[in-house]
Amino acid sequence: MVQSHFRVVYDGPAVADGEMDVAQLASSLLALGKLIENVDAIATGEPGRVRVKVQSDLTRGSFDVGLAISFADHAWQAVTAWAMTPSGAGTISLLGLLGFNVKDGAKGVIQAVRWLNGRRVAQRTQLRDGNTTLIADDGEALTVPDQVARLIDDPTVRQPLERFTEPLREDGVEEIRFEAERGKAAERITQSEAPAFTAAAGAAPTSTSRFPATYQIKRLYFERGKKWRLSNGSQTIMAAIEDEAFWRAVEVSEVSFSSSDYLVCMVRMDQWLTPAGLKTEFTIEHVDKHIPAPRQTGFDV
């Protein structure tokens, strides 16, 4: 077997002590393994050639996971040959095709999906040099290898990519880095970029509903775009707040919040029916009332 190694680093407040939710990490790593295997199978037409193994390597202040991609010796020769053919021009390795270790402005799956950021590809122009120019629905263009242009539309690529980046849509993980050498990031995906990597990004919801509700604040962020963790007592959701009046009041310190306070608000629930199943997102459209959490008081005995 021939192996190629790289590191995945999950970083942020939730992992400052080298700790991370086991279920969250396991789901993300399983999805990364499936992503790598699927991309290789699509690119080469030979499923089952690649296996991804985890090598435990923890560093205080972040959660580092070493990964080894293993190829059978004859398969490695096939990868090299594929990379040298016109259809593989612009990629010298599987990691480059994924976008984990691109150099000199090259574009892999990660860079193309980030660039799209939920936009629809309105037009494709295949070039003679093995590349394809993608034109988004707003007219912006990006040129990528032909393989990348096909991969970003494939559900077996986009679905595991979404699951792999799921920790960025939860509390406490602010970025995921890819390192060929410890401490030298070849690429990174940040929390603010996470929405671009959802499989349904850019697609219109299959259904939308609005309803009034009261939620208790479980975790809050005073940065626009970040999702608050809210609970109605039976369900916990992650929701961004779109209310401009609310944010203006926060920015001039007219109101102050703390965990366990309550918000009476209008909630929008968007749902998408994707190849991976039903996807649901919540948004607070308007905050009608802020109720401070009841404070315990002492009693004279």
Short mmCIF file of C-alpha atoms in Angstrom, two decimals:
data_model
loop_
_atom_site.label_atom_id
_atom_site.label_comp_id
_atom_site.label_asym_id
_atom_site.label_seq_id
_atom_site.Cartn_x
_atom_site.Cartn_y
_atom_site.Cartn_z
CA MET A 1 0.00 0.00 0.00
CA VAL A 2 1.11 3.57 -0.73
CA GLN A 3 0.01 6.28 1.69
CA SER A 4 -0.41 10.05 1.50
CA HIS A 5 -0.87 11.90 4.79
CA PHE A 6 -2.50 15.17 5.77
CA ARG A 7 -4.00 16.70 8.87
CA VAL A 8 -7.45 18.10 9.60
CA VAL A 9 -7.59 20.63 12.44
CA TYR A 10 -10.85 21.65 14.11
CA ASP A 11 -10.27 24.94 15.94
CA GLY A 12 -12.34 27.29 18.09
CA PRO A 13 -13.53 27.96 21.66
CA ALA A 14 -15.25 24.59 21.97
CA VAL A 15 -11.96 22.79 21.37
CA ALA A 16 -9.66 25.19 23.24
CA ASP A 17 -8.86 22.43 25.73
CA GLY A 18 -8.43 19.74 23.08
CA GLU A 19 -12.00 18.54 23.57
CA MET A 20 -14.77 18.09 21.02
CA ASP A 21 -18.12 16.34 21.00
CA VAL A 22 -17.45 12.72 20.02
CA ALA A 23 -20.60 12.29 17.96
CA GLN A 24 -19.95 15.55 16.10
CA LEU A 25 -16.35 14.59 15.34
CA ALA A 26 -17.22 11.05 14.28
CA SER A 27 -19.94 12.24 11.90
CA SER A 28 -17.65 14.85 10.36
CA LEU A 29 -14.76 12.41 9.86
CA LEU A 30 -16.98 9.70 8.41
CA ALA A 31 -18.30 12.25 5.92
CA LEU A 32 -14.75 13.35 5.04
CA GLY A 33 -13.76 9.75 4.38
CA LYS A 34 -16.80 9.24 2.16
CA LEU A 35 -16.07 12.52 0.34
CA ILE A 36 -12.50 11.46 -0.47
CA GLU A 37 -13.55 7.98 -1.59
CA ASN A 38 -16.42 9.29 -3.75
CA VAL A 39 -14.30 11.95 -5.46
CA ASP A 40 -11.63 9.38 -6.33
CA ALA A 41 -14.24 6.92 -7.63
CA ILE A 42 -15.88 9.56 -9.83
CA ALA A 43 -12.57 10.91 -11.13
CA THR A 44 -11.10 7.52 -12.02
CA GLY A 45 -14.16 5.35 -12.58
CA GLU A 46 -12.73 2.80 -10.16
CA PRO A 47 -14.71 2.61 -6.88
CA GLY A 48 -13.06 1.13 -3.81
CA ARG A 49 -9.45 2.11 -4.61
CA VAL A 50 -9.04 4.49 -1.68
CA ARG A 51 -9.32 3.97 2.08
CA VAL A 52 -9.09 6.74 4.68
CA LYS A 53 -7.73 5.97 8.15
CA VAL A 54 -7.65 8.21 11.22
CA GLN A 55 -4.41 8.67 13.14
CA SER A 56 -5.00 10.13 16.60
CA ASP A 57 -2.84 13.19 17.25
CA LEU A 58 -4.19 15.77 19.69
CA THR A 59 -2.72 19.20 20.37
CA ARG A 60 -3.89 21.42 23.21
CA GLY A 61 -5.83 24.40 21.90
CA SER A 62 -7.27 22.61 18.89
CA PHE A 63 -8.43 19.17 17.84
CA ASP A 64 -6.06 17.68 15.27
CA VAL A 65 -6.81 14.53 13.33
CA GLY A 66 -4.18 12.91 11.13
CA LEU A 67 -5.55 11.09 8.10
CA ALA A 68 -3.82 8.57 5.87
CA ILE A 69 -5.16 7.93 2.37
CA SER A 70 -4.12 4.46 1.29
CA PHE A 71 -3.88 3.20 -2.30
CA ALA A 72 -3.00 -0.25 -3.57
CA ASP A 73 0.36 -0.04 -5.39
CA HIS A 74 -1.16 -0.68 -8.80
CA ALA A 75 -3.88 1.85 -8.08
CA TRP A 76 -1.29 4.49 -7.21
CA GLN A 77 0.20 4.04 -10.66
CA ALA A 78 -3.26 4.51 -12.12
CA VAL A 79 -3.68 7.77 -10.18
CA THR A 80 -0.38 9.07 -11.50
CA ALA A 81 -1.31 8.15 -15.05
CA TRP A 82 -4.74 9.75 -14.68
CA ALA A 83 -3.17 12.98 -13.36
CA MET A 84 -0.99 13.23 -16.46
CA THR A 85 -3.79 12.78 -18.97
CA PRO A 86 -5.67 15.74 -20.53
CA SER A 87 -8.81 14.91 -18.56
CA GLY A 88 -6.79 15.23 -15.35
CA ALA A 89 -4.89 18.40 -16.30
CA GLY A 90 -4.64 20.87 -13.42
CA THR A 91 -4.66 18.18 -10.73
CA ILE A 92 -1.58 16.32 -9.53
CA SER A 93 -3.23 14.45 -6.68
CA LEU A 94 -6.54 13.55 -5.15
CA LEU A 95 -6.05 16.18 -2.45
CA GLY A 96 -5.51 18.82 -5.10
CA LEU A 97 -8.73 17.84 -6.82
CA LEU A 98 -10.57 18.19 -3.51
CA GLY A 99 -8.87 21.54 -2.94
CA PHE A 100 -7.06 20.57 0.26
CA ASN A 101 -3.58 21.50 -0.97
CA VAL A 102 -3.97 23.69 -4.06
CA LYS A 103 -1.16 26.06 -5.01
CA ASP A 104 -0.57 28.99 -7.35
CA GLY A 105 -4.25 29.91 -7.64
CA ALA A 106 -5.43 26.43 -8.64
CA LYS A 107 -9.04 25.58 -7.83
CA GLY A 108 -10.44 22.38 -6.35
CA VAL A 109 -13.88 21.41 -5.10
CA ILE A 110 -13.60 23.49 -1.92
CA GLN A 111 -12.57 26.67 -3.75
CA ALA A 112 -15.30 26.27 -6.40
CA VAL A 113 -18.07 25.61 -3.87
CA ARG A 114 -16.90 28.55 -1.74
CA TRP A 115 -16.90 30.80 -4.81
CA LEU A 116 -20.43 29.78 -5.77
CA ASN A 117 -21.65 30.57 -2.24
CA GLY A 118 -25.17 29.40 -2.99
CA ARG A 119 -25.37 30.87 -6.50
CA ARG A 120 -26.54 28.83 -9.46
CA VAL A 121 -24.22 28.01 -12.37
CA ALA A 122 -26.00 29.65 -15.30
CA GLN A 123 -23.51 28.68 -18.02
CA ARG A 124 -20.52 26.41 -18.58
CA THR A 125 -17.89 26.77 -21.27
CA GLN A 126 -15.51 23.86 -21.76
CA LEU A 127 -12.06 25.00 -22.84
CA ARG A 128 -9.47 23.13 -24.89
CA ASP A 129 -6.90 23.09 -22.08
CA GLY A 130 -8.88 20.72 -19.85
CA ASN A 131 -10.61 23.48 -17.90
CA THR A 132 -14.19 24.72 -17.72
CA THR A 133 -15.35 28.29 -17.15
CA LEU A 134 -18.33 28.52 -14.81
CA ILE A 135 -20.55 31.59 -15.04
CA ALA A 136 -22.76 32.23 -12.00
CA ASP A 137 -26.26 33.61 -12.28
CA ASP A 138 -24.95 37.11 -11.43
CA GLY A 139 -22.42 37.03 -14.29
CA GLU A 140 -19.27 36.34 -12.27
CA ALA A 141 -16.96 33.72 -13.81
CA LEU A 142 -14.47 31.18 -12.48
CA THR A 143 -12.30 28.72 -14.42
CA VAL A 144 -11.72 25.30 -12.87
CA PRO A 145 -10.50 21.88 -14.07
CA ASP A 146 -13.14 19.90 -15.97
CA GLN A 147 -13.24 17.29 -13.19
CA VAL A 148 -13.96 19.93 -10.57
CA ALA A 149 -16.76 21.41 -12.70
CA ARG A 150 -18.46 17.99 -12.75
CA LEU A 151 -17.79 17.14 -9.11
CA ILE A 152 -19.43 20.24 -7.62
CA ASP A 153 -22.78 19.16 -9.10
CA ASP A 154 -22.59 15.56 -7.90
CA PRO A 155 -24.82 14.78 -4.86
CA THR A 156 -22.35 12.08 -3.72
CA VAL A 157 -19.78 14.89 -3.35
CA ARG A 158 -21.95 17.74 -2.04
CA GLN A 159 -23.75 15.68 0.61
CA PRO A 160 -20.64 14.41 2.45
CA LEU A 161 -19.03 17.85 2.03
CA GLU A 162 -21.99 19.36 3.88
CA ARG A 163 -21.81 16.76 6.66
CA PHE A 164 -18.05 17.20 6.98
CA THR A 165 -18.44 20.97 7.55
CA GLU A 166 -21.39 20.57 9.94
CA PRO A 167 -19.27 21.38 13.06
CA LEU A 168 -18.84 24.90 11.68
CA ARG A 169 -22.62 25.38 11.86
CA GLU A 170 -22.65 24.43 15.53
CA ASP A 171 -21.30 26.23 18.59
CA GLY A 172 -17.61 26.65 19.23
CA VAL A 173 -15.83 25.44 16.06
CA GLU A 174 -14.64 28.47 14.11
CA GLU A 175 -12.54 26.89 11.38
CA ILE A 176 -11.39 23.61 9.87
CA ARG A 177 -7.84 23.63 8.50
CA PHE A 178 -6.02 21.26 6.18
CA GLU A 179 -2.29 20.84 6.82
CA ALA A 180 0.31 18.83 4.94
CA GLU A 181 2.74 19.88 7.70
CA ARG A 182 1.87 20.68 11.29
CA GLY A 183 1.10 24.37 11.74
CA LYS A 184 1.18 25.18 8.01
CA ALA A 185 -2.37 25.54 6.71
CA ALA A 186 -2.74 24.74 3.02
CA GLU A 187 -6.46 25.57 3.08
CA ARG A 188 -9.14 26.39 5.62
CA ILE A 189 -12.92 26.69 5.83
CA THR A 190 -14.23 29.24 8.33
CA GLN A 191 -17.49 29.43 10.25
CA SER A 192 -18.68 32.39 8.16
CA GLU A 193 -18.20 30.32 4.97
CA ALA A 194 -20.11 27.27 6.25
CA PRO A 195 -23.47 28.15 4.60
CA ALA A 196 -21.83 27.92 1.15
CA PHE A 197 -21.04 24.24 1.75
CA THR A 198 -24.60 23.04 2.35
CA ALA A 199 -25.90 20.72 -0.36
CA ALA A 200 -29.02 22.87 -0.76
CA ALA A 201 -27.08 26.16 -1.01
CA GLY A 202 -28.70 28.41 -3.60
CA ALA A 203 -31.78 26.24 -4.06
CA ALA A 204 -35.22 27.66 -3.32
CA PRO A 205 -36.92 26.04 -0.30
CA THR A 206 -39.55 23.42 -1.11
CA SER A 207 -41.66 24.86 1.73
CA THR A 208 -41.62 27.89 4.02
CA SER A 209 -43.71 28.53 7.11
CA ARG A 210 -43.83 31.31 9.72
CA PHE A 211 -45.00 31.12 13.32
CA PRO A 212 -44.74 33.07 16.58
CA ALA A 213 -42.77 31.39 19.34
CA THR A 214 -40.98 31.96 22.63
CA TYR A 215 -37.43 30.64 22.94
CA GLN A 216 -34.94 30.58 25.75
CA ILE A 217 -31.43 31.70 24.83
CA LYS A 218 -28.90 28.92 25.30
CA ARG A 219 -25.99 30.53 23.46
CA LEU A 220 -25.78 33.96 21.89
CA TYR A 221 -23.43 35.86 19.59
CA PHE A 222 -23.31 39.62 19.09
CA GLU A 223 -22.12 39.22 15.51
CA ARG A 224 -24.52 39.40 12.60
CA GLY A 225 -24.91 36.16 10.69
CA LYS A 226 -23.93 33.84 13.54
CA LYS A 227 -26.62 31.47 14.69
CA TRP A 228 -27.98 31.57 18.22
CA ARG A 229 -28.80 28.38 20.07
CA LEU A 230 -32.42 28.59 21.25
CA SER A 231 -34.78 26.22 23.05
CA ASN A 232 -38.56 26.15 23.37
CA GLY A 233 -38.39 23.50 26.08
CA SER A 234 -38.87 20.52 23.78
CA GLN A 235 -36.72 21.44 20.77
CA THR A 236 -33.36 23.18 20.42
CA ILE A 237 -32.66 25.06 17.20
CA MET A 238 -29.85 27.11 15.68
CA ALA A 239 -31.17 30.34 14.15
CA ALA A 240 -29.77 33.56 12.72
CA ILE A 241 -31.54 36.82 13.61
CA GLU A 242 -32.49 39.06 10.66
CA ASP A 243 -34.30 41.81 12.60
CA GLU A 244 -32.52 45.08 11.75
CA ALA A 245 -34.18 47.01 14.60
CA PHE A 246 -32.96 44.34 17.01
CA TRP A 247 -29.36 44.65 15.80
CA ARG A 248 -29.44 48.45 15.92
CA ALA A 249 -30.59 48.29 19.53
CA VAL A 250 -27.81 45.83 20.35
CA GLU A 251 -25.15 47.96 18.64
CA VAL A 252 -26.04 51.11 20.64
CA SER A 253 -26.39 49.10 23.88
CA GLU A 254 -30.09 49.85 24.28
CA VAL A 255 -30.62 46.23 25.31
CA SER A 256 -28.44 43.62 26.95
CA PHE A 257 -28.83 39.88 26.95
CA SER A 258 -27.59 36.87 28.82
CA SER A 259 -28.01 33.14 28.49
CA SER A 260 -31.34 31.92 29.87
CA ASP A 261 -33.19 35.11 28.80
CA TYR A 262 -36.25 34.67 26.57
CA LEU A 263 -37.15 36.00 23.13
CA VAL A 264 -40.73 36.28 21.89
CA CYS A 265 -40.30 36.30 18.14
CA MET A 266 -41.55 35.51 14.65
CA VAL A 267 -39.77 32.46 13.25
CA ARG A 268 -39.37 31.38 9.62
CA MET A 269 -38.82 27.71 8.93
CA ASP A 270 -37.41 26.83 5.49
CA GLN A 271 -37.24 23.25 4.30
CA TRP A 272 -35.49 21.62 1.36
CA LEU A 273 -36.04 18.13 0.00
CA THR A 274 -32.54 17.04 -1.00
CA PRO A 275 -31.17 13.69 -2.23
CA ALA A 276 -29.88 13.20 1.33
CA GLY A 277 -33.33 13.77 2.86
CA LEU A 278 -35.21 16.67 4.42
CA LYS A 279 -33.14 19.71 5.47
CA THR A 280 -34.60 22.36 7.80
CA GLU A 281 -33.29 25.81 8.74
CA PHE A 282 -34.72 28.38 11.16
CA THR A 283 -34.48 32.18 11.00
CA ILE A 284 -35.70 34.79 13.50
CA GLU A 285 -37.35 37.40 11.30
CA HIS A 286 -38.51 39.72 14.09
CA VAL A 287 -37.92 39.94 17.83
CA ASP A 288 -41.15 41.16 19.43
CA LYS A 289 -40.07 41.08 23.07
CA HIS A 290 -37.07 40.36 25.26
CA ILE A 291 -37.82 38.84 28.67
CA PRO A 292 -34.92 38.69 31.17
CA ALA A 293 -34.57 35.36 32.93
CA PRO A 294 -36.15 35.27 36.40
CA ARG A 295 -33.59 36.08 39.05
CA GLN A 296 -33.43 34.10 42.26
CA THR A 297 -33.95 36.21 45.35
CA GLY A 298 -33.01 35.51 48.92
CA PHE A 299 -35.54 35.06 51.71
CA ASP A 300 -35.23 36.15 55.33
CA VAL A 301 -35.50 33.26 57.70
#
